[in-house]
């Protein structure tokens, strides 16, 4: 998962960096800005959040930005890695950056690429050469070859372009004012820039923007159904973002409301407090509290300056970080029945630790509610849950997960209540039900099942061409 940004129209680079900060939650591994002056593209990249990117005090009329979440290639560990793994990338007249994950990069290319964004940039440049610089033709060729998720934004010969793969896995929105056009992963960027949100880029649509707010739209590829990633609504996107005409906050609130109904059906003892695990599950916890008429209390507080626990690779490191991630209001816990709400259980590290922490502080009972249904299958489209071994629900029944995390009850969202709460039919639910919307992803799955193996290595980074 990553964040992407594109700006056409004179804009100060320091302000562009400010806009990119609104996509920091989509990837805190590294970030980059690229700007064009004359015909020259210059980029500046940094490990961590965009506020660390150095930019000169100038304006540019073509700017790209990206925040990176490492689902292809390794984590960025040094300055040298920035050039290799972090977009935006420039190849000849073309610069671009993308959000998503290409699943067949290792099967269709003999060249070894470290990063799928660079792979797309090189492929697209080849296609442009073969098609006299015609972007729609180059994209038609790209879409027919490449499998996976890609929402991308780029600049080519003075124009800004945006493309969303035919399934529309990842979000991409745009807006125009008289002076500028902005394309971004989330609408909050447009709000901050004072540009009205026009709409989502349609799946399979290529948009080419020129000076003065001109726009050409090309339908490159249609898919009978779309496959929007449901996890954007559950976890990734900012609650203030509007995706496919829905405010993410409202979806999370509805997820909590239906989860409260599931809780009621379980006939458990009434909790004293509903407690969100900050920050994502707060709207859902509020909705559960309202529906159950139980007060919500923020008894678990986040140690804000710790950084990410999820992306850390070793379990020891993750455990150590998880232990220092939360602070607790001890005197509100003793003797209480607490209903904790989190957005998801992946490996179970967070849930197990929170239950233990609450019990250690004297909680009488801890119920654990999860706004996401059990994630039983790896994601090949850009969420870093790419092998079965990372997913406790892939091998463990719900009762056994409850036992493992030592909760007095475990309340999971169901698939149909999730879809209803999101209010879209066209969702990718592959990590819940194993129904992968693209061919190569299905092939990866089949071959792995035949081999009977899943390992620490990411499934889609193996070579399935042989
Ligand atoms: P677990 O501790 O079970 O491995 O992971 C669950 C926790 O990680 C939840 O609190 C959830 O908010 C968070 N989480 C789930 N998916 C992701 C992800 O893709 N990236 C990050 N950074 N956190 C995640
Ligand atoms: Mg969390």
Short mmCIF file of C-alpha atoms and ligand atoms in Angstrom, two decimals:
data_model
loop_
_atom_site.label_atom_id
_atom_site.label_comp_id
_atom_site.label_asym_id
_atom_site.label_seq_id
_atom_site.Cartn_x
_atom_site.Cartn_y
_atom_site.Cartn_z
CA UNK A 1 0.00 0.00 0.00
CA UNK A 2 1.32 3.40 -0.91
CA UNK A 3 0.17 6.94 -1.46
CA UNK A 4 0.49 8.81 -4.74
CA UNK A 5 0.16 12.46 -5.68
CA UNK A 6 0.32 14.39 -8.95
CA UNK A 7 0.04 18.15 -9.46
CA UNK A 8 -0.22 20.11 -12.71
CA UNK A 9 -0.05 23.90 -12.36
CA UNK A 10 2.53 26.09 -10.69
CA UNK A 11 2.87 24.96 -7.10
CA UNK A 12 5.56 25.50 -4.43
CA UNK A 13 7.47 22.32 -3.66
CA UNK A 14 7.33 22.90 0.09
CA UNK A 15 3.54 23.00 -0.17
CA UNK A 16 3.52 19.87 -2.30
CA UNK A 17 5.50 18.18 0.48
CA UNK A 18 2.80 19.36 2.91
CA UNK A 19 0.14 17.70 0.76
CA UNK A 20 2.13 14.48 0.64
CA UNK A 21 2.09 14.38 4.44
CA UNK A 22 -1.65 13.70 4.16
CA UNK A 23 -0.74 10.36 2.60
CA UNK A 24 1.87 9.43 5.21
CA UNK A 25 -0.47 6.86 6.83
CA UNK A 26 -0.43 4.94 3.53
CA UNK A 27 3.30 4.26 3.79
CA UNK A 28 5.91 5.39 6.26
CA UNK A 29 8.79 3.37 4.96
CA UNK A 30 10.05 6.12 2.67
CA UNK A 31 8.76 8.94 0.51
CA UNK A 32 9.72 10.98 -2.52
CA UNK A 33 8.92 14.06 -4.58
CA UNK A 34 9.75 14.65 -8.23
CA UNK A 35 9.40 17.92 -10.10
CA UNK A 36 9.97 19.03 -13.64
CA UNK A 37 11.55 22.36 -14.59
CA UNK A 38 12.05 22.93 -18.30
CA UNK A 39 12.54 19.39 -19.54
CA UNK A 40 14.45 18.27 -16.52
CA UNK A 41 13.04 15.99 -13.84
CA UNK A 42 14.62 16.19 -10.39
CA UNK A 43 13.72 14.05 -7.42
CA UNK A 44 14.35 14.12 -3.72
CA UNK A 45 13.64 11.14 -1.48
CA UNK A 46 13.84 10.34 2.18
CA UNK A 47 13.59 7.45 4.59
CA UNK A 48 10.41 7.74 6.67
CA UNK A 49 7.77 10.47 6.49
CA UNK A 50 7.60 13.13 3.75
CA UNK A 51 8.49 15.96 6.15
CA UNK A 52 12.08 14.76 5.91
CA UNK A 53 12.28 15.25 2.12
CA UNK A 54 14.61 18.11 1.24
CA UNK A 55 13.18 20.42 -1.45
CA UNK A 56 14.40 23.79 -2.74
CA UNK A 57 12.24 26.91 -2.23
CA UNK A 58 10.93 26.92 -5.79
CA UNK A 59 7.68 26.14 -7.57
CA UNK A 60 7.15 23.64 -10.37
CA UNK A 61 4.27 23.10 -12.76
CA UNK A 62 4.57 19.30 -12.80
CA UNK A 63 5.04 17.53 -9.49
CA UNK A 64 4.73 13.90 -8.42
CA UNK A 65 4.86 12.51 -4.91
CA UNK A 66 4.78 9.15 -3.26
CA UNK A 67 4.76 7.55 0.15
CA UNK A 68 5.99 3.97 0.19
CA UNK A 69 4.78 0.89 1.96
CA UNK A 70 7.05 -2.03 1.12
CA UNK A 71 5.09 -4.82 -0.53
CA UNK A 72 7.56 -5.39 -3.34
CA UNK A 73 11.22 -5.38 -2.48
CA UNK A 74 12.65 -4.95 0.95
CA UNK A 75 12.26 -2.20 3.49
CA UNK A 76 14.30 0.89 2.85
CA UNK A 77 17.24 0.66 5.23
CA UNK A 78 19.74 3.14 3.82
CA UNK A 79 20.05 6.22 1.62
CA UNK A 80 21.29 3.99 -1.23
CA UNK A 81 18.01 2.03 -1.17
CA UNK A 82 16.01 5.18 -1.91
CA UNK A 83 16.98 5.26 -5.59
CA UNK A 84 16.22 1.59 -6.01
CA UNK A 85 12.92 1.21 -4.20
CA UNK A 86 11.21 4.56 -3.85
CA UNK A 87 9.15 6.34 -6.51
CA UNK A 88 8.58 8.56 -8.32
CA UNK A 89 10.83 7.15 -11.09
CA UNK A 90 11.99 8.90 -14.20
CA UNK A 91 12.80 7.10 -17.48
CA UNK A 92 13.45 9.37 -20.47
CA UNK A 93 10.49 11.74 -20.98
CA UNK A 94 8.34 9.82 -18.56
CA UNK A 95 8.05 10.04 -14.79
CA UNK A 96 5.59 8.11 -12.69
CA UNK A 97 4.69 6.60 -9.38
CA UNK A 98 2.14 3.99 -8.43
CA UNK A 99 0.17 2.37 -5.65
CA UNK A 100 -0.50 -1.33 -5.82
CA UNK A 101 1.35 -4.48 -6.61
CA UNK A 102 2.18 -6.20 -9.88
CA UNK A 103 1.83 -9.95 -9.38
CA UNK A 104 3.49 -11.20 -12.57
CA UNK A 105 6.55 -8.97 -12.75
CA UNK A 106 8.89 -11.90 -12.16
CA UNK A 107 7.13 -14.05 -14.74
CA UNK A 108 6.93 -11.67 -17.70
CA UNK A 109 10.26 -9.95 -17.51
CA UNK A 110 13.72 -11.40 -17.86
CA UNK A 111 15.14 -8.23 -16.42
CA UNK A 112 15.39 -8.19 -12.66
CA UNK A 113 13.56 -5.25 -11.17
CA UNK A 114 13.83 -4.37 -7.51
CA UNK A 115 10.62 -2.37 -7.51
CA UNK A 116 7.41 -2.75 -9.49
CA UNK A 117 7.05 1.02 -10.01
CA UNK A 118 10.33 1.07 -11.88
CA UNK A 119 9.14 -1.98 -13.82
CA UNK A 120 5.98 -0.14 -14.93
CA UNK A 121 8.02 2.95 -15.87
CA UNK A 122 10.37 0.88 -18.05
CA UNK A 123 7.50 -1.12 -19.65
CA UNK A 124 5.51 2.00 -20.39
CA UNK A 125 8.52 3.72 -21.91
CA UNK A 126 9.07 0.72 -24.21
CA UNK A 127 5.38 0.80 -25.16
CA UNK A 128 5.55 4.53 -25.86
CA UNK A 129 8.53 4.04 -28.16
CA UNK A 130 6.64 1.32 -30.04
CA UNK A 131 3.51 3.52 -30.30
CA UNK A 132 4.96 6.88 -31.39
CA UNK A 133 4.55 8.37 -27.93
CA UNK A 134 0.80 7.65 -27.83
CA UNK A 135 -0.19 7.24 -24.17
CA UNK A 136 -3.55 5.43 -24.69
CA UNK A 137 -1.92 2.82 -26.96
CA UNK A 138 0.95 2.39 -24.51
CA UNK A 139 -1.52 1.83 -21.68
CA UNK A 140 -3.59 -0.67 -23.70
CA UNK A 141 -0.43 -2.70 -24.22
CA UNK A 142 0.50 -2.40 -20.53
CA UNK A 143 -2.93 -3.45 -19.24
CA UNK A 144 -2.97 -6.55 -21.48
CA UNK A 145 0.36 -7.76 -20.11
CA UNK A 146 0.42 -6.81 -16.49
CA UNK A 147 -1.55 -8.56 -13.74
CA UNK A 148 -2.25 -7.00 -10.38
CA UNK A 149 -3.26 -3.72 -8.84
CA UNK A 150 -1.98 -0.38 -10.02
CA UNK A 151 -3.29 3.12 -9.52
CA UNK A 152 -0.72 5.40 -11.01
CA UNK A 153 0.04 9.00 -11.77
CA UNK A 154 2.73 10.37 -14.02
CA UNK A 155 3.94 13.16 -16.25
CA UNK A 156 4.84 12.85 -19.91
CA UNK A 157 5.90 15.71 -22.18
CA UNK A 158 4.23 18.43 -20.16
CA UNK A 159 1.00 16.52 -19.45
CA UNK A 160 -0.17 14.90 -16.22
CA UNK A 161 -1.79 11.48 -16.55
CA UNK A 162 -3.59 9.11 -14.22
CA UNK A 163 -4.54 5.47 -14.72
CA UNK A 164 -6.37 3.00 -12.56
CA UNK A 165 -6.24 -0.72 -13.43
CA UNK A 166 -9.39 -2.27 -14.83
CA UNK A 167 -10.39 -3.78 -11.46
CA UNK A 168 -9.95 -0.53 -9.56
CA UNK A 169 -8.29 -2.18 -6.57
CA UNK A 170 -6.66 0.95 -5.20
CA UNK A 171 -8.23 4.36 -4.83
CA UNK A 172 -7.40 7.30 -7.09
CA UNK A 173 -9.29 10.59 -7.20
CA UNK A 174 -8.82 13.92 -8.94
CA UNK A 175 -10.00 17.49 -8.96
CA UNK A 176 -9.41 20.63 -10.99
CA UNK A 177 -9.43 24.33 -10.30
CA UNK A 178 -8.57 27.15 -12.73
CA UNK A 179 -4.92 27.06 -11.74
CA UNK A 180 -4.22 23.44 -11.01
CA UNK A 181 -5.16 19.81 -11.37
CA UNK A 182 -4.48 17.36 -8.57
CA UNK A 183 -4.58 13.56 -8.64
CA UNK A 184 -4.19 11.70 -5.36
CA UNK A 185 -4.83 8.43 -3.56
CA UNK A 186 -7.17 10.16 -1.15
CA UNK A 187 -9.51 13.15 -1.43
CA UNK A 188 -8.13 14.81 1.73
CA UNK A 189 -5.21 16.03 -0.38
CA UNK A 190 -7.62 17.94 -2.63
CA UNK A 191 -9.44 19.43 0.37
CA UNK A 192 -6.16 20.74 1.75
CA UNK A 193 -5.12 22.20 -1.62
CA UNK A 194 -8.49 23.93 -2.00
CA UNK A 195 -9.34 21.98 -5.17
CA UNK A 196 -12.84 20.49 -5.33
CA UNK A 197 -13.06 16.70 -5.65
CA UNK A 198 -14.34 15.94 -9.15
CA UNK A 199 -14.60 12.15 -8.98
CA UNK A 200 -12.71 8.86 -8.74
CA UNK A 201 -10.67 7.82 -11.76
CA UNK A 202 -12.80 5.00 -13.19
CA UNK A 203 -11.33 1.50 -13.29
CA UNK A 204 -9.62 1.03 -16.66
CA UNK A 205 -9.69 4.76 -17.38
CA UNK A 206 -6.72 6.82 -18.52
CA UNK A 207 -6.96 10.56 -17.90
CA UNK A 208 -4.62 13.03 -19.54
CA UNK A 209 -4.59 16.57 -18.18
CA UNK A 210 -3.18 19.60 -19.95
CA UNK A 211 -2.72 23.26 -19.05
CA UNK A 212 -5.80 25.35 -18.32
CA UNK A 213 -7.70 22.41 -16.85
CA UNK A 214 -8.15 20.41 -20.08
CA UNK A 215 -8.87 16.72 -19.66
CA UNK A 216 -9.06 13.77 -22.06
CA UNK A 217 -10.55 10.49 -20.90
CA UNK A 218 -9.77 7.14 -22.57
CA UNK A 219 -11.43 3.87 -21.72
CA UNK A 220 -8.47 1.51 -21.93
CA UNK A 221 -9.88 -1.65 -20.49
CA UNK A 222 -13.17 -2.75 -19.01
CA UNK A 223 -13.80 -5.46 -16.53
CA UNK A 224 -17.32 -6.80 -15.97
CA UNK A 225 -16.96 -6.30 -12.27
CA UNK A 226 -14.71 -4.07 -10.24
CA UNK A 227 -12.72 -5.17 -7.22
CA UNK A 228 -12.22 -2.31 -4.82
CA UNK A 229 -10.04 -3.32 -1.87
CA UNK A 230 -12.35 -3.50 1.15
CA UNK A 231 -9.40 -3.07 3.50
CA UNK A 232 -9.12 0.57 2.41
CA UNK A 233 -12.39 1.18 4.24
CA UNK A 234 -11.53 -1.01 7.21
CA UNK A 235 -7.99 0.11 7.83
CA UNK A 236 -5.97 1.99 5.24
CA UNK A 237 -7.65 5.16 4.15
CA UNK A 238 -7.97 8.22 6.35
CA UNK A 239 -11.44 8.49 7.93
CA UNK A 240 -11.86 11.94 6.31
CA UNK A 241 -11.30 10.51 2.82
CA UNK A 242 -14.13 9.98 0.34
CA UNK A 243 -13.64 6.85 -1.78
CA UNK A 244 -16.19 5.81 -4.41
CA UNK A 245 -18.50 8.54 -3.06
CA UNK A 246 -18.37 7.22 0.49
CA UNK A 247 -16.86 8.89 3.52
CA UNK A 248 -14.56 6.33 5.12
CA UNK A 249 -15.61 7.53 8.59
CA UNK A 250 -19.25 6.64 7.83
CA UNK A 251 -18.31 3.17 6.64
CA UNK A 252 -16.32 2.52 9.84
CA UNK A 253 -19.26 3.76 11.90
CA UNK A 254 -21.61 1.35 10.10
CA UNK A 255 -19.12 -1.49 10.63
CA UNK A 256 -19.38 -0.85 14.36
CA UNK A 257 -23.16 -0.71 14.29
CA UNK A 258 -23.50 -4.15 12.66
CA UNK A 259 -20.79 -5.59 14.90
CA UNK A 260 -22.87 -4.51 17.90
CA UNK A 261 -25.76 -6.61 16.55
CA UNK A 262 -23.48 -9.64 16.30
CA UNK A 263 -22.33 -8.97 19.86
CA UNK A 264 -25.94 -8.87 21.09
CA UNK A 265 -26.68 -12.25 19.50
CA UNK A 266 -23.90 -13.82 21.56
CA UNK A 267 -25.78 -13.11 24.84
CA UNK A 268 -22.68 -12.11 26.75
CA UNK A 269 -22.59 -10.27 30.03
CA UNK A 270 -23.01 -6.51 29.55
CA UNK A 271 -19.65 -4.71 29.30
CA UNK A 272 -18.83 -1.68 31.47
CA UNK A 273 -16.94 0.07 28.69
CA UNK A 274 -16.37 -0.08 24.96
CA UNK A 275 -12.70 0.67 24.32
CA UNK A 276 -11.17 1.40 20.89
CA UNK A 277 -7.66 0.34 19.97
CA UNK A 278 -6.42 3.65 18.58
CA UNK A 279 -6.70 5.02 16.01
CA UNK A 280 -8.51 3.22 13.21
CA UNK A 281 -11.30 1.58 15.17
CA UNK A 282 -12.51 4.72 16.96
CA UNK A 283 -15.60 5.37 14.76
CA UNK A 284 -16.61 1.69 14.99
CA UNK A 285 -16.18 1.70 18.77
CA UNK A 286 -18.32 4.81 19.00
CA UNK A 287 -21.06 3.13 16.98
CA UNK A 288 -20.88 -0.03 19.11
CA UNK A 289 -21.09 2.03 22.29
CA UNK A 290 -24.11 3.96 21.01
CA UNK A 291 -25.89 0.84 19.81
CA UNK A 292 -25.24 -1.08 23.04
CA UNK A 293 -25.83 1.96 25.30
CA UNK A 294 -22.50 1.30 26.97
CA UNK A 295 -20.09 4.20 27.59
CA UNK A 296 -17.01 4.41 25.38
CA UNK A 297 -13.77 5.16 27.21
CA UNK A 298 -10.35 5.68 25.66
CA UNK A 299 -8.54 3.53 28.17
CA UNK A 300 -5.90 2.42 25.67
CA UNK A 301 -3.75 5.30 24.45
CA UNK A 302 -1.18 5.24 21.73
CA UNK A 303 2.45 6.07 22.23
CA UNK A 304 2.43 8.35 19.19
CA UNK A 305 6.10 8.65 18.49
CA UNK A 306 6.99 4.98 18.34
CA UNK A 307 6.54 4.33 14.59
CA UNK A 308 5.22 1.21 12.97
CA UNK A 309 5.02 -2.22 14.54
CA UNK A 310 3.43 -3.99 11.62
CA UNK A 311 6.14 -3.72 9.01
CA UNK A 312 8.96 -4.85 11.28
CA UNK A 313 10.05 -8.23 9.99
CA UNK A 314 11.15 -10.30 12.97
CA UNK A 315 8.61 -11.48 15.52
CA UNK A 316 10.91 -10.58 18.46
CA UNK A 317 11.24 -7.03 17.20
CA UNK A 318 7.49 -6.83 16.62
CA UNK A 319 6.72 -8.12 20.12
CA UNK A 320 9.11 -5.64 21.70
CA UNK A 321 7.64 -2.74 19.75
CA UNK A 322 4.06 -3.86 20.39
CA UNK A 323 4.78 -3.85 24.14
CA UNK A 324 5.71 -0.19 24.12
CA UNK A 325 3.03 0.92 21.67
CA UNK A 326 0.16 1.44 24.11
CA UNK A 327 -0.37 3.14 27.47
CA UNK A 328 -3.32 2.33 29.74
CA UNK A 329 -5.55 4.20 32.20
CA UNK A 330 -5.08 1.65 34.98
CA UNK A 331 -7.73 2.87 37.41
CA UNK A 332 -10.49 2.47 34.83
CA UNK A 333 -9.69 -1.18 34.22
CA UNK A 334 -9.76 -2.93 37.61
CA UNK A 335 -12.85 -5.11 38.06
CA UNK A 336 -14.39 -3.99 34.76
CA UNK A 337 -15.77 -5.94 31.83
CA UNK A 338 -14.17 -4.40 28.78
CA UNK A 339 -15.21 -4.69 25.15
CA UNK A 340 -12.14 -3.86 23.06
CA UNK A 341 -12.62 -2.94 19.38
CA UNK A 342 -9.83 -3.23 16.81
CA UNK A 343 -9.89 -3.12 13.03
CA UNK A 344 -8.17 -6.42 12.32
CA UNK A 345 -6.30 -9.40 13.66
CA UNK A 346 -3.45 -10.42 11.39
CA UNK A 347 -0.85 -12.40 13.29
CA UNK A 348 -2.65 -11.88 16.59
CA UNK A 349 0.28 -10.07 18.22
CA UNK A 350 -1.63 -6.90 19.08
CA UNK A 351 -4.82 -8.58 20.29
CA UNK A 352 -2.96 -11.04 22.53
CA UNK A 353 -0.88 -8.31 24.07
CA UNK A 354 -3.82 -5.98 24.73
CA UNK A 355 -5.88 -8.71 26.38
CA UNK A 356 -2.92 -9.66 28.58
CA UNK A 357 -2.26 -6.02 29.48
CA UNK A 358 -5.88 -5.42 30.48
CA UNK A 359 -6.04 -8.60 32.54
CA UNK A 360 -2.75 -7.79 34.24
CA UNK A 361 -4.36 -4.51 35.29
CA UNK A 362 -7.28 -6.33 36.85
CA UNK A 363 -9.96 -6.41 34.11
CA UNK A 364 -12.71 -8.85 35.13
CA UNK A 365 -13.35 -9.87 31.51
CA UNK A 366 -12.06 -8.81 28.12
CA UNK A 367 -14.15 -9.24 24.97
CA UNK A 368 -12.38 -8.56 21.69
CA UNK A 369 -14.36 -7.28 18.69
CA UNK A 370 -12.88 -6.98 15.21
CA UNK A 371 -14.40 -4.86 12.43
CA UNK A 372 -12.76 -7.04 9.75
CA UNK A 373 -13.78 -10.68 9.16
CA UNK A 374 -11.05 -13.34 9.57
CA UNK A 375 -8.33 -12.80 6.98
CA UNK A 376 -7.63 -16.34 5.82
CA UNK A 377 -5.81 -15.79 2.52
CA UNK A 378 -2.73 -13.81 1.52
CA UNK A 379 -3.09 -10.54 -0.37
CA UNK A 380 -1.20 -10.26 -3.66
CA UNK A 381 -2.44 -6.77 -4.45
CA UNK A 382 -0.48 -4.57 -2.11
CA UNK A 383 -1.33 -5.26 1.50
CA UNK A 384 1.62 -6.76 3.27
CA UNK A 385 -0.07 -10.00 4.27
CA UNK A 386 1.41 -12.02 1.49
CA UNK A 387 1.86 -15.51 2.92
CA UNK A 388 -0.39 -17.86 4.90
CA UNK A 389 2.14 -17.99 7.71
CA UNK A 390 1.43 -14.35 8.51
CA UNK A 391 -2.28 -14.95 9.00
CA UNK A 392 -3.43 -16.63 12.17
CA UNK A 393 -6.94 -17.15 10.72
CA UNK A 394 -5.58 -19.14 7.77
CA UNK A 395 -4.87 -22.12 10.00
CA UNK A 396 -6.77 -21.46 13.21
CA UNK A 397 -10.52 -21.61 13.93
CA UNK A 398 -12.15 -18.63 15.62
CA UNK A 399 -12.55 -20.43 18.98
CA UNK A 400 -8.87 -21.34 18.95
CA UNK A 401 -7.91 -17.75 18.11
CA UNK A 402 -9.99 -16.59 21.09
CA UNK A 403 -8.09 -19.09 23.24
CA UNK A 404 -4.76 -17.97 21.82
CA UNK A 405 -5.37 -14.30 22.55
CA UNK A 406 -6.98 -15.32 25.89
CA UNK A 407 -10.11 -13.24 25.30
CA UNK A 408 -13.36 -14.14 27.08
CA UNK A 409 -15.11 -13.72 23.74
CA UNK A 410 -14.01 -12.93 20.22
CA UNK A 411 -16.50 -11.14 17.97
CA UNK A 412 -15.63 -11.04 14.28
CA UNK A 413 -17.37 -9.12 11.52
CA UNK A 414 -19.05 -11.36 8.95
CA UNK A 415 -18.39 -11.09 5.24
CA UNK A 416 -21.95 -10.09 4.29
CA UNK A 417 -22.24 -7.49 7.06
CA UNK A 418 -18.92 -6.05 5.93
CA UNK A 419 -20.13 -5.74 2.32
CA UNK A 420 -23.42 -4.22 3.46
CA UNK A 421 -21.69 -1.69 5.67
CA UNK A 422 -19.41 -0.63 2.83
CA UNK A 423 -22.42 -0.51 0.52
CA UNK A 424 -20.54 -1.67 -2.60
CA UNK A 425 -21.00 -4.95 -4.43
CA UNK A 426 -17.77 -4.69 -6.38
CA UNK A 427 -15.24 -5.46 -3.68
CA UNK A 428 -12.05 -7.50 -3.63
CA UNK A 429 -12.53 -9.88 -0.71
CA UNK A 430 -9.72 -12.24 -1.70
CA UNK A 431 -8.03 -12.20 1.71
CA UNK A 432 -11.36 -13.29 3.25
CA UNK A 433 -12.59 -15.90 0.78
CA UNK A 434 -9.68 -16.75 -1.52
CA UNK A 435 -11.50 -15.47 -4.62
CA UNK A 436 -8.71 -13.65 -6.42
CA UNK A 437 -10.04 -11.37 -9.16
CA UNK A 438 -7.03 -11.70 -11.48
CA UNK A 439 -5.65 -14.66 -13.37
CA UNK A 440 -2.03 -14.62 -12.31
CA UNK A 441 -2.94 -14.30 -8.64
CA UNK A 442 -5.17 -17.40 -9.01
CA UNK A 443 -2.27 -19.19 -10.63
CA UNK A 444 0.09 -18.31 -7.78
CA UNK A 445 -2.46 -19.67 -5.35
CA UNK A 446 -3.01 -22.90 -7.31
CA UNK A 447 0.68 -23.58 -7.73
CA UNK A 448 1.36 -22.98 -4.07
CA UNK A 449 -1.45 -25.30 -3.10
CA UNK A 450 -0.02 -28.00 -5.38
CA UNK A 451 3.37 -27.52 -3.82
CA UNK A 452 1.68 -27.50 -0.43
CA UNK A 453 3.98 -24.77 0.69
CA UNK A 454 3.90 -21.30 2.02
CA UNK A 455 6.99 -19.70 3.33
CA UNK A 456 8.34 -16.46 4.67
CA UNK A 457 9.18 -15.45 1.10
CA UNK A 458 6.35 -13.43 -0.46
CA UNK A 459 4.27 -15.67 -2.72
CA UNK A 460 4.21 -13.22 -5.63
CA UNK A 461 7.96 -12.64 -5.54
CA UNK A 462 8.67 -16.20 -6.62
CA UNK A 463 9.20 -16.99 -10.25
CA UNK A 464 6.23 -18.95 -11.62
CA UNK A 465 7.31 -18.77 -15.25
CA UNK A 466 8.93 -22.23 -15.23
P1 LIG B 1 -1.41 -8.24 14.39
O1 LIG B 1 -0.88 -7.61 15.62
O2 LIG B 1 -2.58 -9.15 14.63
O3 LIG B 1 -0.34 -8.91 13.58
O4 LIG B 1 -1.94 -7.08 13.43
C1 LIG B 1 -3.12 -6.42 13.73
C2 LIG B 1 -2.87 -4.97 14.01
O5 LIG B 1 -2.09 -4.41 12.95
C3 LIG B 1 -4.15 -4.19 14.07
O6 LIG B 1 -4.09 -3.36 15.22
C4 LIG B 1 -4.20 -3.39 12.81
O7 LIG B 1 -4.64 -2.07 13.07
C5 LIG B 1 -2.79 -3.37 12.29
N1 LIG B 1 -2.72 -3.66 10.85
C6 LIG B 1 -3.45 -4.50 10.12
N2 LIG B 1 -3.06 -4.53 8.85
C7 LIG B 1 -2.03 -3.68 8.76
C8 LIG B 1 -1.19 -3.26 7.70
O8 LIG B 1 -1.31 -3.69 6.57
N3 LIG B 1 -0.24 -2.33 8.03
C9 LIG B 1 -0.08 -1.84 9.29
N4 LIG B 1 0.86 -0.93 9.52
N5 LIG B 1 -0.85 -2.24 10.30
C10 LIG B 1 -1.80 -3.14 10.05
MG1 LIG B 2 -4.05 -1.02 14.87
#
